[in-house]
XYZ file of C-alpha atoms in Angstrom:
605
model
C 12.526 -36.343 -17.146
C 14.960 -37.009 -14.305
C 13.825 -39.363 -11.564
C 16.119 -39.322 -8.575
C 17.486 -42.556 -7.145
C 15.480 -42.421 -3.928
C 12.258 -42.008 -5.889
C 13.120 -45.032 -7.991
C 13.669 -47.053 -4.840
C 10.393 -45.863 -3.397
C 8.529 -46.841 -6.542
C 10.030 -50.309 -6.674
C 7.924 -53.431 -6.322
C 8.538 -55.147 -2.995
C 7.692 -58.772 -2.346
C 6.621 -60.598 -5.497
C 4.031 -58.734 -7.544
C 2.639 -56.625 -4.703
C 3.744 -52.974 -5.053
C 3.612 -52.420 -1.302
C 5.923 -49.414 -1.325
C 5.130 -47.810 -4.657
C 5.505 -44.041 -4.422
C 2.385 -41.897 -4.730
C 2.342 -38.473 -6.374
C 0.330 -35.505 -5.097
C -0.755 -33.963 -8.388
C -3.235 -31.364 -7.173
C -4.839 -29.808 -4.122
C -7.746 -27.619 -3.146
C -8.205 -25.860 0.168
C -10.274 -23.449 2.206
C -8.512 -21.998 5.206
C -9.242 -18.854 7.263
C -8.194 -15.366 6.175
C -9.093 -16.055 2.558
C -6.612 -18.893 1.972
C -8.744 -20.500 -0.743
C -5.831 -21.862 -2.790
C -2.257 -23.002 -2.166
C -0.589 -19.661 -3.080
C -2.677 -17.788 -0.494
C -2.152 -20.530 2.100
C 1.618 -20.387 1.567
C 1.622 -16.590 1.750
C -0.113 -16.656 5.143
C 2.340 -19.241 6.449
C 5.399 -17.385 5.143
C 4.282 -14.072 6.613
C 3.587 -15.599 10.025
C -0.115 -14.775 10.006
C -2.115 -15.461 13.152
C -5.654 -16.253 11.924
C -7.238 -16.422 15.387
C -10.185 -14.119 16.150
C -13.175 -13.972 18.461
C -16.090 -16.273 17.672
C -18.114 -14.372 15.035
C -21.783 -13.620 15.817
C -23.028 -15.798 12.946
C -21.668 -18.832 14.818
C -23.076 -18.034 18.264
C -23.382 -15.256 20.837
C -19.992 -15.592 22.480
C -20.973 -13.437 25.473
C -23.849 -15.799 26.253
C -21.536 -18.788 26.624
C -18.304 -17.200 27.839
C -17.159 -17.373 31.438
C -13.503 -17.352 32.543
C -14.376 -19.839 35.286
C -13.957 -23.317 33.735
C -16.194 -24.807 36.441
C -19.342 -23.040 35.298
C -21.789 -25.453 33.675
C -22.774 -24.812 30.059
C -20.031 -22.236 29.566
C -16.633 -21.979 27.894
C -13.600 -20.031 29.034
C -12.348 -19.572 25.451
C -13.913 -17.094 23.037
C -11.480 -17.532 20.155
C -10.875 -19.628 17.052
C -10.160 -19.361 13.329
C -13.172 -19.284 11.039
C -14.042 -19.488 7.359
C -16.162 -16.815 5.722
C -19.280 -17.555 3.711
C -19.899 -21.154 4.812
C -23.634 -20.511 4.337
C -23.156 -19.880 0.601
C -23.440 -22.712 -1.939
C -24.415 -23.066 -5.606
C -26.465 -26.294 -5.739
C -27.296 -25.939 -9.442
C -23.618 -26.243 -10.329
C -23.627 -29.783 -8.931
C -27.143 -30.651 -10.102
C -28.563 -30.606 -6.563
C -32.080 -29.369 -5.868
C -32.265 -26.291 -3.591
C -34.450 -28.119 -1.046
C -31.917 -30.924 -0.801
C -29.028 -28.453 -0.545
C -30.814 -26.775 2.366
C -30.589 -30.051 4.292
C -26.882 -30.608 3.572
C -24.301 -30.129 6.294
C -22.066 -27.262 5.089
C -19.147 -29.649 5.591
C -20.556 -31.792 2.766
C -20.924 -28.740 0.565
C -17.343 -27.673 1.255
C -16.010 -31.137 0.408
C -17.819 -31.036 -2.946
C -16.474 -27.611 -3.834
C -12.913 -28.269 -2.721
C -12.803 -31.697 -4.401
C -13.777 -30.044 -7.699
C -11.139 -27.340 -7.212
C -8.494 -29.947 -6.361
C -9.180 -31.847 -9.585
C -8.948 -28.659 -11.615
C -5.691 -27.808 -9.850
C -4.471 -31.246 -10.919
C -5.358 -30.476 -14.526
C -7.977 -33.211 -14.409
C -11.416 -32.393 -15.797
C -13.841 -33.600 -13.104
C -16.472 -34.528 -15.685
C -14.016 -36.787 -17.506
C -13.750 -39.132 -14.501
C -17.301 -40.475 -14.785
C -17.284 -44.269 -14.856
C -13.628 -44.540 -13.817
C -12.076 -46.242 -10.802
C -11.531 -42.973 -8.971
C -11.575 -43.225 -5.174
C -12.680 -40.810 -2.452
C -11.541 -40.889 1.192
C -12.615 -38.039 3.469
C -12.172 -37.371 7.176
C -14.944 -35.704 9.137
C -15.927 -35.822 12.805
C -17.947 -32.640 13.399
C -21.648 -33.104 14.190
C -22.367 -29.414 14.753
C -24.939 -29.060 11.965
C -26.951 -31.987 13.350
C -26.839 -30.450 16.836
C -27.789 -27.048 15.459
C -30.714 -28.524 13.523
C -31.972 -30.483 16.528
C -31.897 -27.371 18.700
C -33.553 -25.066 16.161
C -35.917 -27.296 14.139
C -36.553 -30.280 16.383
C -38.338 -33.405 15.217
C -40.741 -31.442 13.012
C -37.773 -30.296 10.934
C -36.747 -33.792 9.839
C -37.322 -34.134 6.102
C -36.558 -36.516 3.264
C -32.889 -35.467 3.045
C -32.173 -35.433 6.785
C -29.871 -38.490 6.763
C -28.191 -37.946 3.379
C -27.465 -34.367 4.345
C -25.781 -35.150 7.651
C -24.504 -38.717 7.980
C -20.721 -38.840 7.479
C -20.639 -41.465 4.708
C -22.659 -39.206 2.412
C -19.776 -36.699 2.170
C -17.533 -38.933 0.036
C -20.561 -40.747 -1.353
C -22.001 -37.534 -2.737
C -18.691 -36.625 -4.399
C -18.598 -40.045 -6.062
C -22.244 -39.736 -7.095
C -22.004 -36.220 -8.528
C -18.840 -37.023 -10.506
C -19.835 -40.585 -11.395
C -16.792 -42.141 -9.706
C -16.797 -45.912 -9.264
C -13.756 -46.534 -7.070
C -13.778 -46.978 -3.278
C -15.601 -44.201 -1.445
C -15.629 -43.922 2.331
C -15.680 -41.606 5.308
C -12.933 -41.862 7.932
C -13.423 -40.931 11.582
C -10.352 -41.317 13.773
C -10.841 -37.945 15.477
C -7.969 -35.506 14.887
C -6.026 -37.909 12.648
C -8.955 -38.524 10.278
C -7.706 -36.771 7.152
C -4.154 -38.115 7.398
C -5.552 -41.634 7.850
C -7.683 -40.913 4.760
C -4.490 -40.117 2.827
C -2.902 -43.349 4.078
C -5.934 -45.381 2.939
C -5.985 -43.635 -0.440
C -2.333 -44.563 -1.007
C -3.090 -48.174 -0.111
C -6.007 -48.210 -2.542
C -3.813 -46.901 -5.355
C -1.077 -49.429 -4.637
C -3.626 -52.253 -4.562
C -4.941 -51.124 -7.988
C -8.415 -50.588 -6.552
C -8.205 -47.079 -7.993
C -6.138 -45.175 -10.561
C -6.710 -41.730 -9.058
C -7.846 -40.822 -5.551
C -9.180 -37.832 -3.652
C -8.285 -37.638 0.027
C -8.856 -34.926 2.599
C -10.923 -33.637 5.466
C -13.166 -30.839 6.661
C -14.050 -29.122 9.919
C -16.599 -26.426 10.685
C -17.482 -24.981 14.108
C -21.199 -24.230 13.951
C -22.403 -25.032 17.457
C -20.875 -24.437 20.923
C -21.212 -27.943 22.399
C -17.766 -29.326 21.537
C -16.041 -26.117 22.622
C -17.821 -26.360 25.972
C -16.680 -29.977 26.340
C -13.057 -29.098 25.528
C -13.139 -26.394 28.168
C -14.492 -28.856 30.727
C -11.463 -31.128 30.167
C -9.154 -28.063 30.217
C -7.968 -28.721 26.637
C -8.453 -25.138 25.402
C -5.900 -22.367 25.693
C -7.035 -19.736 28.143
C -5.647 -16.800 26.144
C -6.853 -17.982 22.727
C -3.385 -18.728 21.361
C -1.927 -22.146 20.594
C 1.717 -22.182 21.766
C 3.378 -25.412 20.565
C 6.651 -26.313 22.298
C 6.490 -23.209 24.507
C 6.805 -23.091 28.287
C 3.410 -21.364 28.485
C 1.623 -23.979 26.349
C -1.817 -24.494 27.848
C -3.978 -26.061 25.153
C -5.526 -25.770 21.734
C -7.528 -23.156 19.891
C -10.196 -24.488 17.550
C -10.034 -23.852 13.813
C -12.025 -24.400 10.636
C -10.751 -25.638 7.307
C -11.112 -28.009 4.400
C -8.485 -29.513 2.099
C -8.436 -32.264 -0.529
C -5.416 -33.683 -2.371
C -5.430 -35.562 -5.681
C -3.223 -38.651 -5.683
C -1.855 -40.917 -8.413
C 0.776 -43.600 -8.586
C 4.049 -41.817 -9.313
C 4.664 -43.866 -12.457
C 1.269 -42.820 -13.836
C 1.764 -39.156 -12.934
C 5.134 -39.059 -14.718
C 3.694 -40.824 -17.769
C 0.766 -38.376 -17.872
C 3.035 -35.323 -17.607
C 1.335 -34.132 -14.414
C 2.699 -31.396 -12.234
C 3.725 -33.007 -8.957
C 3.441 -31.109 -5.697
C 5.261 -33.774 -3.668
C 5.753 -37.535 -3.546
C 4.391 -39.695 -0.729
C 7.145 -42.178 0.048
C 5.402 -44.086 2.822
C 2.971 -43.901 5.715
C 1.877 -45.755 8.818
C -1.122 -45.910 11.145
C -1.386 -47.395 14.634
C -3.116 -46.991 17.994
C -1.868 -46.003 21.440
C -3.183 -49.213 22.937
C -3.470 -49.375 26.711
C -1.930 -45.990 27.497
C -2.380 -44.183 30.813
C -5.889 -43.209 29.709
C -8.165 -43.398 26.683
C -7.230 -39.888 25.574
C -3.611 -39.976 26.820
C -0.969 -40.288 24.060
C 1.611 -43.079 24.164
C 5.249 -42.261 23.515
C 6.028 -45.906 22.743
C 3.234 -46.067 20.144
C 4.454 -42.855 18.507
C 7.986 -44.237 18.312
C 6.685 -47.390 16.662
C 4.634 -45.278 14.263
C 7.706 -43.318 13.154
C 9.744 -46.500 12.740
C 7.008 -48.117 10.640
C 6.634 -45.033 8.427
C 10.404 -44.902 7.835
C 10.384 -48.573 6.841
C 7.477 -47.997 4.452
C 9.327 -45.044 2.914
C 12.653 -46.844 2.661
C 14.243 -43.942 4.546
C 16.762 -43.626 7.359
C 15.928 -41.510 10.439
C 18.577 -38.939 9.548
C 17.067 -38.517 6.047
C 14.136 -36.556 7.480
C 14.709 -32.802 7.250
C 11.430 -31.477 8.658
C 8.485 -32.750 10.669
C 5.128 -31.010 10.710
C 4.229 -32.089 14.219
C 0.801 -32.710 15.660
C 1.921 -29.864 17.924
C -1.247 -29.044 19.838
C 0.458 -26.889 22.439
C -0.727 -28.992 25.378
C 1.384 -29.546 28.509
C 1.054 -33.334 28.160
C 1.091 -33.895 24.405
C 4.081 -31.796 23.300
C 6.697 -33.427 25.564
C 5.542 -36.929 24.581
C 5.602 -36.107 20.872
C 9.021 -34.433 20.855
C 10.361 -37.251 23.029
C 9.327 -39.796 20.394
C 10.930 -37.692 17.642
C 14.126 -37.486 19.708
C 14.274 -41.241 20.213
C 13.646 -42.217 16.581
C 14.783 -39.299 14.399
C 17.448 -37.895 16.696
C 19.565 -41.037 16.820
C 22.838 -40.486 14.967
C 21.778 -37.087 13.641
C 24.750 -34.783 13.024
C 24.851 -31.528 14.961
C 25.268 -29.421 11.818
C 21.979 -30.717 10.339
C 19.316 -30.516 13.055
C 15.770 -31.718 12.514
C 13.372 -28.802 12.036
C 9.912 -29.140 13.569
C 6.868 -26.888 13.454
C 3.108 -26.713 13.838
C 0.571 -24.733 11.805
C -1.823 -24.944 14.740
C -0.023 -21.848 15.993
C -1.373 -20.041 12.890
C -4.804 -21.565 12.313
C -5.678 -23.460 15.466
C -6.627 -27.123 15.565
C -8.774 -28.036 12.543
C -9.740 -31.428 13.977
C -10.537 -33.739 11.027
C -8.823 -31.381 8.549
C -5.648 -30.896 10.629
C -3.642 -33.761 9.130
C -4.169 -32.875 5.469
C -3.482 -29.203 6.266
C -0.140 -30.249 7.762
C 0.540 -32.369 4.674
C 0.044 -29.347 2.411
C 2.285 -27.178 4.583
C 5.075 -29.768 4.513
C 4.742 -30.193 0.733
C 5.073 -26.437 0.212
C 8.118 -26.338 2.506
C 9.817 -28.964 0.346
C 8.804 -27.185 -2.840
C 10.039 -23.735 -1.894
C 12.843 -24.660 0.506
C 11.635 -22.346 3.267
C 10.559 -22.961 6.864
C 7.728 -20.726 8.114
C 7.748 -19.651 11.735
C 5.907 -21.491 14.461
C 4.217 -18.658 16.351
C 3.934 -17.794 20.040
C 7.235 -19.323 21.177
C 8.902 -17.160 23.788
C 10.588 -19.765 25.989
C 11.163 -23.405 25.145
C 9.075 -25.820 27.155
C 11.345 -27.073 29.980
C 9.407 -30.371 30.089
C 10.783 -31.192 26.626
C 14.302 -32.577 26.233
C 16.165 -30.325 23.803
C 19.552 -32.075 24.168
C 19.677 -33.270 20.553
C 19.996 -31.661 17.094
C 16.542 -30.076 16.735
C 15.291 -26.605 15.919
C 11.905 -24.863 15.946
C 11.991 -21.923 13.491
C 10.500 -18.753 14.955
C 11.002 -16.752 11.760
C 11.070 -17.563 8.052
C 14.316 -19.438 7.435
C 15.787 -21.473 4.564
C 15.443 -25.224 4.628
C 19.045 -26.402 4.255
C 19.814 -28.600 1.279
C 20.996 -32.095 2.118
C 24.796 -32.216 2.207
C 24.844 -35.627 0.521
C 22.782 -34.535 -2.478
C 19.741 -36.616 -1.564
C 16.228 -35.190 -1.988
C 14.572 -33.385 0.913
C 12.181 -35.432 3.037
C 9.500 -34.344 5.493
C 7.218 -36.162 7.914
C 3.706 -35.232 9.006
C 2.087 -36.444 12.224
C -1.548 -36.502 13.308
C -2.784 -38.098 16.515
C -6.447 -38.795 17.202
C -7.942 -38.125 20.622
C -9.311 -41.680 20.641
C -5.797 -43.067 20.142
C -5.363 -43.560 16.364
C -2.074 -42.123 15.093
C -0.866 -41.478 11.546
C 2.466 -40.424 10.059
C 3.212 -39.726 6.387
C 6.668 -39.223 4.838
C 6.928 -37.143 1.681
C 9.709 -36.233 -0.715
C 10.239 -33.141 -2.850
C 8.872 -33.561 -6.374
C 11.192 -35.099 -8.969
C 13.231 -32.534 -10.883
C 11.266 -31.244 -13.858
C 7.908 -32.470 -12.545
C 6.522 -29.060 -11.687
C 6.223 -25.726 -13.435
C 9.087 -23.435 -14.336
C 7.281 -20.383 -12.966
C 6.873 -22.096 -9.606
C 10.586 -22.973 -9.555
C 11.411 -19.361 -10.304
C 9.293 -18.309 -7.324
C 11.393 -20.219 -4.816
C 12.168 -17.713 -2.107
C 9.885 -15.106 -3.683
C 8.624 -12.862 -0.882
C 5.505 -12.049 -2.877
C 4.312 -15.625 -2.502
C 4.171 -18.587 -4.819
C 2.320 -18.427 -8.125
C 0.148 -21.311 -9.202
C 1.789 -24.147 -11.070
C 2.075 -24.037 -14.845
C 2.661 -26.697 -17.474
C 5.837 -25.898 -19.436
C 5.741 -29.115 -21.456
C 3.548 -27.583 -24.207
C 6.013 -26.411 -26.919
C 5.912 -22.676 -27.470
C 5.219 -21.648 -31.062
C 4.580 -18.196 -32.457
C 1.045 -17.157 -33.269
C -2.231 -16.622 -31.440
C -3.876 -19.127 -29.115
C -7.508 -19.709 -28.187
C -8.354 -19.369 -24.491
C -11.761 -20.970 -23.748
C -13.626 -20.173 -20.515
C -17.027 -21.504 -19.485
C -19.364 -21.504 -16.498
C -22.878 -22.482 -15.531
C -24.140 -18.955 -14.880
C -23.248 -15.479 -16.015
C -21.909 -14.253 -12.686
C -19.557 -17.230 -12.470
C -18.299 -16.582 -16.010
C -17.540 -12.982 -15.107
C -15.716 -14.035 -11.934
C -13.713 -16.641 -13.848
C -12.774 -14.166 -16.571
C -11.570 -11.743 -13.905
C -9.513 -14.511 -12.295
C -7.838 -15.331 -15.618
C -7.205 -11.637 -16.311
C -5.635 -11.169 -12.876
C -3.499 -14.286 -13.383
C -2.246 -12.960 -16.729
C -1.432 -9.524 -15.315
C 0.058 -10.801 -12.061
C 3.550 -11.830 -11.117
C 5.149 -14.617 -13.225
C 2.166 -15.190 -15.583
C 2.047 -18.482 -17.498
C 2.981 -18.688 -21.165
C -0.096 -18.221 -23.399
C 0.172 -21.678 -24.943
C 0.500 -23.328 -21.519
C -2.587 -21.532 -20.233
C -4.608 -22.234 -23.373
C -3.618 -25.912 -23.301
C -4.710 -26.329 -19.679
C -7.967 -24.403 -20.227
C -8.733 -26.402 -23.342
C -7.940 -29.986 -22.381
C -7.597 -30.063 -18.584
C -10.766 -28.256 -17.506
C -14.459 -29.121 -17.541
C -16.388 -27.259 -20.250
C -19.876 -25.996 -19.451
C -22.403 -25.305 -22.191
C -24.507 -22.650 -20.459
C -22.135 -19.646 -20.598
C -19.011 -19.513 -22.743
C -16.297 -17.022 -23.534
C -13.346 -17.379 -25.873
C -10.552 -14.910 -26.562
C -7.602 -15.142 -28.912
C -4.189 -13.576 -28.558
C -0.527 -14.136 -29.147
C 0.719 -12.751 -25.830
C -0.304 -12.567 -22.197
C -0.922 -8.835 -22.597
C -3.263 -9.364 -25.551
C -5.234 -12.101 -23.792
C -5.490 -9.995 -20.631
C -6.609 -6.970 -22.644
C -9.458 -8.871 -24.287
C -10.572 -10.366 -20.984
C -10.576 -6.836 -19.585
C -12.700 -5.712 -22.508
C -15.232 -8.443 -21.749
C -15.372 -7.319 -18.122
C -15.989 -3.747 -19.340
C -18.846 -4.885 -21.575
C -16.940 -4.464 -24.839
C -16.612 -6.948 -27.712
C -13.393 -6.410 -29.694
C -12.290 -8.638 -32.534
C -10.972 -11.912 -31.179
C -13.581 -12.156 -28.399
C -16.650 -14.342 -28.639
C -19.418 -15.199 -26.171
C -22.322 -17.606 -26.297
C -23.955 -20.506 -24.556
C -26.885 -22.844 -24.528
C -30.353 -21.430 -23.932
C -31.634 -23.936 -21.379
C -35.206 -22.622 -21.471
C -35.568 -22.978 -25.257
C -33.555 -26.148 -25.784
C -35.611 -28.947 -27.289
C -36.077 -31.978 -25.110
C -33.498 -34.622 -25.898
C -31.675 -32.513 -28.507
C -27.921 -32.782 -28.536
C -25.444 -30.076 -29.525
C -25.397 -29.038 -33.179
C -22.484 -29.411 -35.553
C -20.291 -26.336 -35.667
C -17.701 -27.290 -38.280
C -17.264 -30.287 -40.550
C -14.022 -31.032 -42.395
C -14.343 -33.333 -45.367
C -10.655 -34.094 -45.677
C -9.879 -35.710 -49.035
C -13.304 -37.275 -49.555
C -15.064 -34.676 -51.788
C -15.539 -36.889 -54.823
C -18.810 -35.275 -55.994
C -20.831 -32.111 -55.305
C -22.947 -32.330 -52.150
C -21.209 -35.407 -50.836
C -22.452 -36.363 -47.320
C -25.057 -33.570 -47.404
C -27.656 -36.050 -46.133
C -25.787 -36.289 -42.825
C -26.883 -32.741 -42.034
C -30.577 -33.528 -42.556
C -32.500 -33.395 -39.244
C -34.158 -36.750 -39.899
C -31.069 -38.534 -41.164
C -30.598 -40.476 -37.942
C -26.860 -39.866 -38.238
C -26.540 -37.469 -35.321
C -26.931 -33.722 -35.368
């Protein structure tokens, strides 16, 4: 496998035995974003097509007419009635995670989302979640929203406080519950630095990996808008856009639009990821965190602090300012914040930049609004996909460049899907991601495109594909003729059916994986559940898809088998029975080792 020179430098040990600048690989990701972006391919498709996910506040959140008033001076009202929202945040399967229904009822939906997305991120990484029990796996999550607590206080009051009130709402129980459910024994903590929370969580996860506190880490953030209080506050400080559209870098920029989302990335040291044959989404070269200090006001950004942040991140990444090809900006579309942010980029990244290779900048807040604690990790995923596919999605709602911003340097803001130019010196592409917290804590992460050969062939073939990017595959399993066994399992029948349909659609979709790749991942890089199981055999994608289709139609052709454990009739304390036993070359006499099968042999069963 080819490792490019810059990656080798980034992975080098600096200063004695302390690997302060060891590169970190992003080996998987899970996400939930509005408009059904529940995985990276859908997220990328929405970005590439310039989707605006903003809508009116849905009635299941609150009665928007009750709280709306265009006059920002009216008490208890908001002049914005828009945002981007997730569907189905009230739905959760507690049994899947071994959580009692009464306890699940007390859980903040943000906790539930973190659990689900963390599981999905590990599966995307080809890491069976159940196999991590007892390992030094770390969890760092960003969350700041208290809406569920406010909603509960308003609706249930003191009489509604039960035994799971604190564990269901307090921020530290989000990562703590993930660690508990999966049996993880590495560092586990919640991060609250306002809007920079999830990017600070990524920074801390990288530090933990470099310090050998953990060998694999989950990092991310979540934000749900369940109660109107924070929206009312943001309107009182005139932070919300009056027309419900976030317009970064535009002359008409007048504030944010709120958004919901959740994302978790799986991180490993680059050397470990390469040794394990993991698919790599991108490589984190370096990061930095600082504070605005004594700026003009507690919530006023500091250009000097942002410049220092960029300089520190470049030093941590071992990169020059002109090496950066793209920056996913904080880009809130505020009259004060945008000019300060672009000014800092101009000072640090614009110095010495050639005119023919301008810095590209963008902001997904124009698509999805401001996701608060999830904004930083969402920007990280967008930047990673840009490096992977070599395309720059449009930043929406730009009609006239903001005249308060100095544009007299090589910089561009794409307003349509455009190619990301390859570096003229042959170096790998680099991108930076910024997130600034309202309380003054700033974070910047610099990432590099994945090493050549460290991600799937089907994904490489999809570069520039207007139909969107397929999921990653694992081409390192040698292809041999003959049938393969595709095992699928779930904890209830409906989930098994949904999973079988997902596999069938994947096999019949664009750029399907090779059968042996898919079978390998399903067999050794997924959790296996005993309750409901399905296995199909086939020598081609068409044959596997056909048998999955037969299962969905209620048929049972040859080469399809179903089963599972009967939980109601299982004996207490009984383990799984032996299915097959191979004696090898040890059959010296008839009935040899027969006693091992006796129920009372004490030799297992």
